[in-house]
mmCIF file of C-alpha atoms in Angstrom:
data_model
loop_
_atom_site.group_PDB
_atom_site.id
_atom_site.type_symbol
_atom_site.label_atom_id
_atom_site.label_comp_id
_atom_site.label_asym_id
_atom_site.label_seq_id
_atom_site.Cartn_x
_atom_site.Cartn_y
_atom_site.Cartn_z
ATOM 1 C CA UNK A 453 4.765 -6.466 23.152
ATOM 2 C CA UNK A 454 5.222 -5.516 19.133
ATOM 3 C CA UNK A 455 7.420 -6.716 16.528
ATOM 4 C CA UNK A 456 10.415 -4.629 16.095
ATOM 5 C CA UNK A 457 11.141 -5.025 12.873
ATOM 6 C CA UNK A 458 7.896 -5.483 10.484
ATOM 7 C CA UNK A 459 6.357 -4.808 6.995
ATOM 8 C CA UNK A 460 2.676 -4.064 6.654
ATOM 9 C CA UNK A 461 2.029 -4.085 3.254
ATOM 10 C CA UNK A 462 -1.572 -2.210 1.900
ATOM 11 C CA UNK A 463 -2.578 -3.433 -1.194
ATOM 12 C CA UNK A 464 -5.890 -2.448 -2.541
ATOM 13 C CA UNK A 465 -7.505 -0.666 -5.845
ATOM 14 C CA UNK A 466 -7.498 2.669 -6.131
ATOM 15 C CA UNK A 467 -10.124 4.222 -3.582
ATOM 16 C CA UNK A 468 -10.209 0.869 -1.246
ATOM 17 C CA UNK A 469 -9.198 3.113 1.943
ATOM 18 C CA UNK A 470 -5.163 2.174 1.574
ATOM 19 C CA UNK A 471 -4.243 6.027 2.635
ATOM 20 C CA UNK A 472 -6.932 6.191 5.255
ATOM 21 C CA UNK A 473 -5.284 2.924 7.113
ATOM 22 C CA UNK A 474 -2.012 3.866 6.543
ATOM 23 C CA UNK A 475 -3.078 7.518 8.048
ATOM 24 C CA UNK A 476 -3.722 5.917 11.226
ATOM 25 C CA UNK A 477 -1.143 3.186 11.184
ATOM 26 C CA UNK A 478 1.382 5.944 10.869
ATOM 27 C CA UNK A 479 0.168 7.848 13.496
ATOM 28 C CA UNK A 480 -0.404 4.929 16.317
ATOM 29 C CA UNK A 481 3.259 3.613 15.145
ATOM 30 C CA UNK A 482 5.180 6.652 15.019
ATOM 31 C CA UNK A 483 8.674 4.906 14.001
ATOM 32 C CA UNK A 484 7.024 3.535 10.506
ATOM 33 C CA UNK A 485 8.635 4.540 7.420
ATOM 34 C CA UNK A 486 5.858 5.036 5.095
ATOM 35 C CA UNK A 487 6.984 4.182 1.584
ATOM 36 C CA UNK A 488 4.100 4.773 -0.914
ATOM 37 C CA UNK A 489 4.284 4.313 -5.098
ATOM 38 C CA UNK A 490 1.579 7.088 -5.575
ATOM 39 C CA UNK A 491 3.866 9.676 -3.360
ATOM 40 C CA UNK A 492 6.868 8.728 -5.768
ATOM 41 C CA UNK A 493 5.353 9.024 -8.647
ATOM 42 C CA UNK A 494 4.395 12.751 -8.224
ATOM 43 C CA UNK A 495 8.109 13.356 -6.704
ATOM 44 C CA UNK A 496 9.346 12.819 -10.768
ATOM 45 C CA UNK A 497 8.762 16.105 -12.758
ATOM 46 C CA UNK A 498 7.193 14.886 -16.011
ATOM 47 C CA UNK A 499 5.976 11.933 -14.590
ATOM 48 C CA UNK A 500 3.595 9.716 -17.128
ATOM 49 C CA UNK A 501 1.878 6.709 -16.213
ATOM 50 C CA UNK A 502 2.650 4.459 -19.062
ATOM 51 C CA UNK A 503 6.151 6.133 -19.449
ATOM 52 C CA UNK A 504 7.736 6.220 -16.104
ATOM 53 C CA UNK A 505 5.566 2.983 -14.308
ATOM 54 C CA UNK A 506 8.811 1.033 -14.478
ATOM 55 C CA UNK A 507 11.009 3.850 -12.996
ATOM 56 C CA UNK A 508 8.665 4.139 -10.214
ATOM 57 C CA UNK A 509 8.204 0.365 -9.609
ATOM 58 C CA UNK A 510 12.392 0.215 -9.756
ATOM 59 C CA UNK A 511 12.514 3.000 -7.062
ATOM 60 C CA UNK A 512 9.985 1.686 -4.706
ATOM 61 C CA UNK A 513 12.026 -0.895 -4.523
ATOM 62 C CA UNK A 514 15.230 0.466 -3.723
ATOM 63 C CA UNK A 515 13.757 2.458 -0.969
ATOM 64 C CA UNK A 516 12.175 -0.786 0.631
ATOM 65 C CA UNK A 517 15.441 -2.247 0.622
ATOM 66 C CA UNK A 518 17.474 0.725 2.118
ATOM 67 C CA UNK A 519 15.258 1.021 4.944
ATOM 68 C CA UNK A 520 14.943 -2.554 5.587
ATOM 69 C CA UNK A 521 18.892 -2.314 5.781
ATOM 70 C CA UNK A 522 18.390 0.396 8.332
ATOM 71 C CA UNK A 523 16.420 -2.129 10.456
ATOM 72 C CA UNK A 524 13.302 0.359 10.259
ATOM 73 C CA UNK A 525 9.702 -0.717 10.289
ATOM 74 C CA UNK A 526 7.808 -0.305 6.667
ATOM 75 C CA UNK A 527 4.563 0.763 5.869
ATOM 76 C CA UNK A 528 4.413 -0.313 1.832
ATOM 77 C CA UNK A 529 1.655 0.899 -0.446
ATOM 78 C CA UNK A 530 2.070 -0.508 -3.718
ATOM 79 C CA UNK A 531 0.293 -3.005 -5.679
ATOM 80 C CA UNK A 532 2.045 -6.208 -6.766
ATOM 81 C CA UNK A 533 1.429 -7.358 -10.471
ATOM 82 C CA UNK A 534 2.399 -10.549 -10.060
ATOM 83 C CA UNK A 535 3.776 -13.386 -7.912
ATOM 84 C CA UNK A 536 7.912 -12.360 -9.329
ATOM 85 C CA UNK A 537 6.790 -8.428 -7.453
ATOM 86 C CA UNK A 538 6.005 -10.166 -4.129
ATOM 87 C CA UNK A 539 8.744 -12.448 -3.795
ATOM 88 C CA UNK A 540 11.548 -9.523 -4.528
ATOM 89 C CA UNK A 541 9.781 -8.031 -1.744
ATOM 90 C CA UNK A 542 9.420 -11.248 0.491
ATOM 91 C CA UNK A 543 13.052 -12.042 -0.128
ATOM 92 C CA UNK A 544 14.365 -8.508 0.929
ATOM 93 C CA UNK A 545 12.163 -9.188 4.043
ATOM 94 C CA UNK A 546 13.913 -12.074 4.434
ATOM 95 C CA UNK A 547 17.491 -10.765 4.324
ATOM 96 C CA UNK A 548 16.991 -8.625 6.911
ATOM 97 C CA UNK A 549 14.769 -10.459 9.429
ATOM 98 C CA UNK A 550 11.444 -8.780 9.099
ATOM 99 C CA UNK A 551 8.040 -10.068 9.452
ATOM 100 C CA UNK A 552 5.741 -9.282 6.459
ATOM 101 C CA UNK A 553 2.154 -8.988 6.747
ATOM 102 C CA UNK A 554 -0.035 -8.393 3.713
ATOM 103 C CA UNK A 555 -3.592 -7.108 4.068
ATOM 104 C CA UNK A 556 -5.685 -6.794 1.072
ATOM 105 C CA UNK A 557 -8.226 -3.633 1.422
ATOM 106 C CA UNK A 558 -11.360 -4.371 -0.513
ATOM 107 C CA UNK A 559 -14.581 -2.627 -1.413
ATOM 108 C CA UNK A 560 -17.214 -3.355 -3.807
ATOM 109 C CA UNK A 561 -17.155 -1.749 -7.305
ATOM 110 C CA UNK A 562 -19.961 0.856 -6.557
ATOM 111 C CA UNK A 563 -18.398 2.183 -3.532
ATOM 112 C CA UNK A 564 -14.749 2.412 -4.765
ATOM 113 C CA UNK A 565 -16.894 4.791 -7.583
ATOM 114 C CA UNK A 566 -18.313 6.588 -5.267
ATOM 115 C CA UNK A 567 -15.361 7.587 -3.226
ATOM 116 C CA UNK A 568 -13.851 8.297 -6.358
ATOM 117 C CA UNK A 569 -16.300 10.585 -7.440
ATOM 118 C CA UNK A 570 -15.845 12.231 -3.988
ATOM 119 C CA UNK A 571 -11.977 12.298 -4.223
ATOM 120 C CA UNK A 572 -12.131 14.201 -7.722
ATOM 121 C CA UNK A 573 -14.920 16.767 -6.377
ATOM 122 C CA UNK A 574 -12.931 17.082 -3.340
ATOM 123 C CA UNK A 575 -9.566 18.124 -5.136
ATOM 124 C CA UNK A 576 -11.491 20.577 -7.584
ATOM 125 C CA UNK A 577 -12.896 22.118 -4.619
ATOM 126 C CA UNK A 578 -9.573 22.264 -2.807
ATOM 127 C CA UNK A 579 -7.192 22.778 -5.874
ATOM 128 C CA UNK A 580 -5.518 19.484 -5.028
ATOM 129 C CA UNK A 581 -3.896 16.978 -7.863
ATOM 130 C CA UNK A 582 -5.013 13.622 -8.884
ATOM 131 C CA UNK A 583 -3.206 11.388 -11.344
ATOM 132 C CA UNK A 584 -6.449 9.927 -12.374
ATOM 133 C CA UNK A 585 -9.343 12.041 -12.988
ATOM 134 C CA UNK A 586 -11.162 10.262 -15.564
ATOM 135 C CA UNK A 587 -13.912 8.243 -14.733
ATOM 136 C CA UNK A 588 -13.477 5.834 -17.544
ATOM 137 C CA UNK A 589 -9.435 5.478 -16.750
ATOM 138 C CA UNK A 590 -10.544 4.843 -13.092
ATOM 139 C CA UNK A 591 -13.052 1.887 -13.990
ATOM 140 C CA UNK A 592 -10.566 0.584 -16.409
ATOM 141 C CA UNK A 593 -7.725 0.544 -13.552
ATOM 142 C CA UNK A 594 -10.268 -1.005 -11.057
ATOM 143 C CA UNK A 595 -11.079 -3.634 -13.128
ATOM 144 C CA UNK A 596 -7.489 -4.915 -13.375
ATOM 145 C CA UNK A 597 -6.282 -7.487 -10.692
ATOM 146 C CA UNK A 598 -3.237 -7.577 -8.441
ATOM 147 C CA UNK A 599 -1.205 -10.057 -7.031
ATOM 148 C CA UNK A 600 -2.789 -11.153 -3.583
ATOM 149 C CA UNK A 601 -0.739 -14.190 -2.186
ATOM 150 C CA UNK A 602 -2.521 -17.228 -0.385
ATOM 151 C CA UNK A 603 -3.877 -16.521 3.121
ATOM 152 C CA UNK A 604 -3.732 -12.806 3.056
ATOM 153 C CA UNK A 605 -5.763 -11.164 5.132
ATOM 154 C CA UNK A 606 -8.358 -9.126 3.766
ATOM 155 C CA UNK A 607 -10.748 -6.357 4.890
ATOM 156 C CA UNK A 608 -13.905 -5.027 3.350
ATOM 157 C CA UNK A 609 -13.581 -1.109 3.690
ATOM 158 C CA UNK A 610 -17.284 -0.855 3.316
ATOM 159 C CA UNK A 611 -18.261 -2.570 6.300
ATOM 160 C CA UNK A 612 -15.265 -2.236 8.678
ATOM 161 C CA UNK A 613 -14.034 1.230 9.421
ATOM 162 C CA UNK A 614 -10.058 2.337 9.019
ATOM 163 C CA UNK A 615 -9.487 2.454 12.785
ATOM 164 C CA UNK A 616 -10.792 -0.606 13.453
ATOM 165 C CA UNK A 617 -8.853 -2.275 10.799
ATOM 166 C CA UNK A 618 -5.707 -0.629 12.088
ATOM 167 C CA UNK A 619 -6.496 -2.115 15.532
ATOM 168 C CA UNK A 620 -6.671 -5.355 13.979
ATOM 169 C CA UNK A 621 -3.636 -5.084 11.995
ATOM 170 C CA UNK A 622 -1.784 -4.036 15.159
ATOM 171 C CA UNK A 623 -3.192 -6.683 16.998
ATOM 172 C CA UNK A 624 -1.896 -8.985 14.499
ATOM 173 C CA UNK A 625 1.888 -7.548 14.909
ATOM 174 C CA UNK A 626 1.318 -7.575 18.816
ATOM 175 C CA UNK A 627 0.257 -11.670 18.529
ATOM 176 C CA UNK A 628 2.877 -12.753 15.980
ATOM 177 C CA UNK A 629 4.531 -15.769 17.075
ATOM 178 C CA UNK A 630 7.748 -14.542 15.960
ATOM 179 C CA UNK A 631 8.165 -11.266 18.118
ATOM 180 C CA UNK A 632 11.571 -10.112 18.363
ATOM 181 C CA UNK A 633 12.770 -8.647 21.269
#
């Protein structure tokens, strides 16, 4: 039996596999609503990462609350800089009676860098757009720490395939003690 109201939060550095796992989860959980910081920033004309970061953070939080208020399960792809940001989201999930599952995706830095280089090459070849194409900026961003709550479930995506991670996340939801009818 699956939880009716849940939030799966995928957290991890750039190129850690969040989008790959999210795609599989979205396919397997068709009624889930995905809220992704990166997708929201691409919708803002003239987006500048320094000037508009706060605005996109607020929009992400606002969308999150609206979706929770409508009793729709959420797949959240947005990092938390600190415990205060995390607690804002947790407060919303508690307010609307959601189960919150925090998943951290990791990989060694050499793997992240290899994936980044592949991503840049693919974007050049296919004409895609990336918000970060500079390797120095990527490394700077990858060296930053994000808030991860104690007890978070963590997967090393260099050792575990996205399909297996998605299976295990769904298993966590199915075995949760707070299954809601």
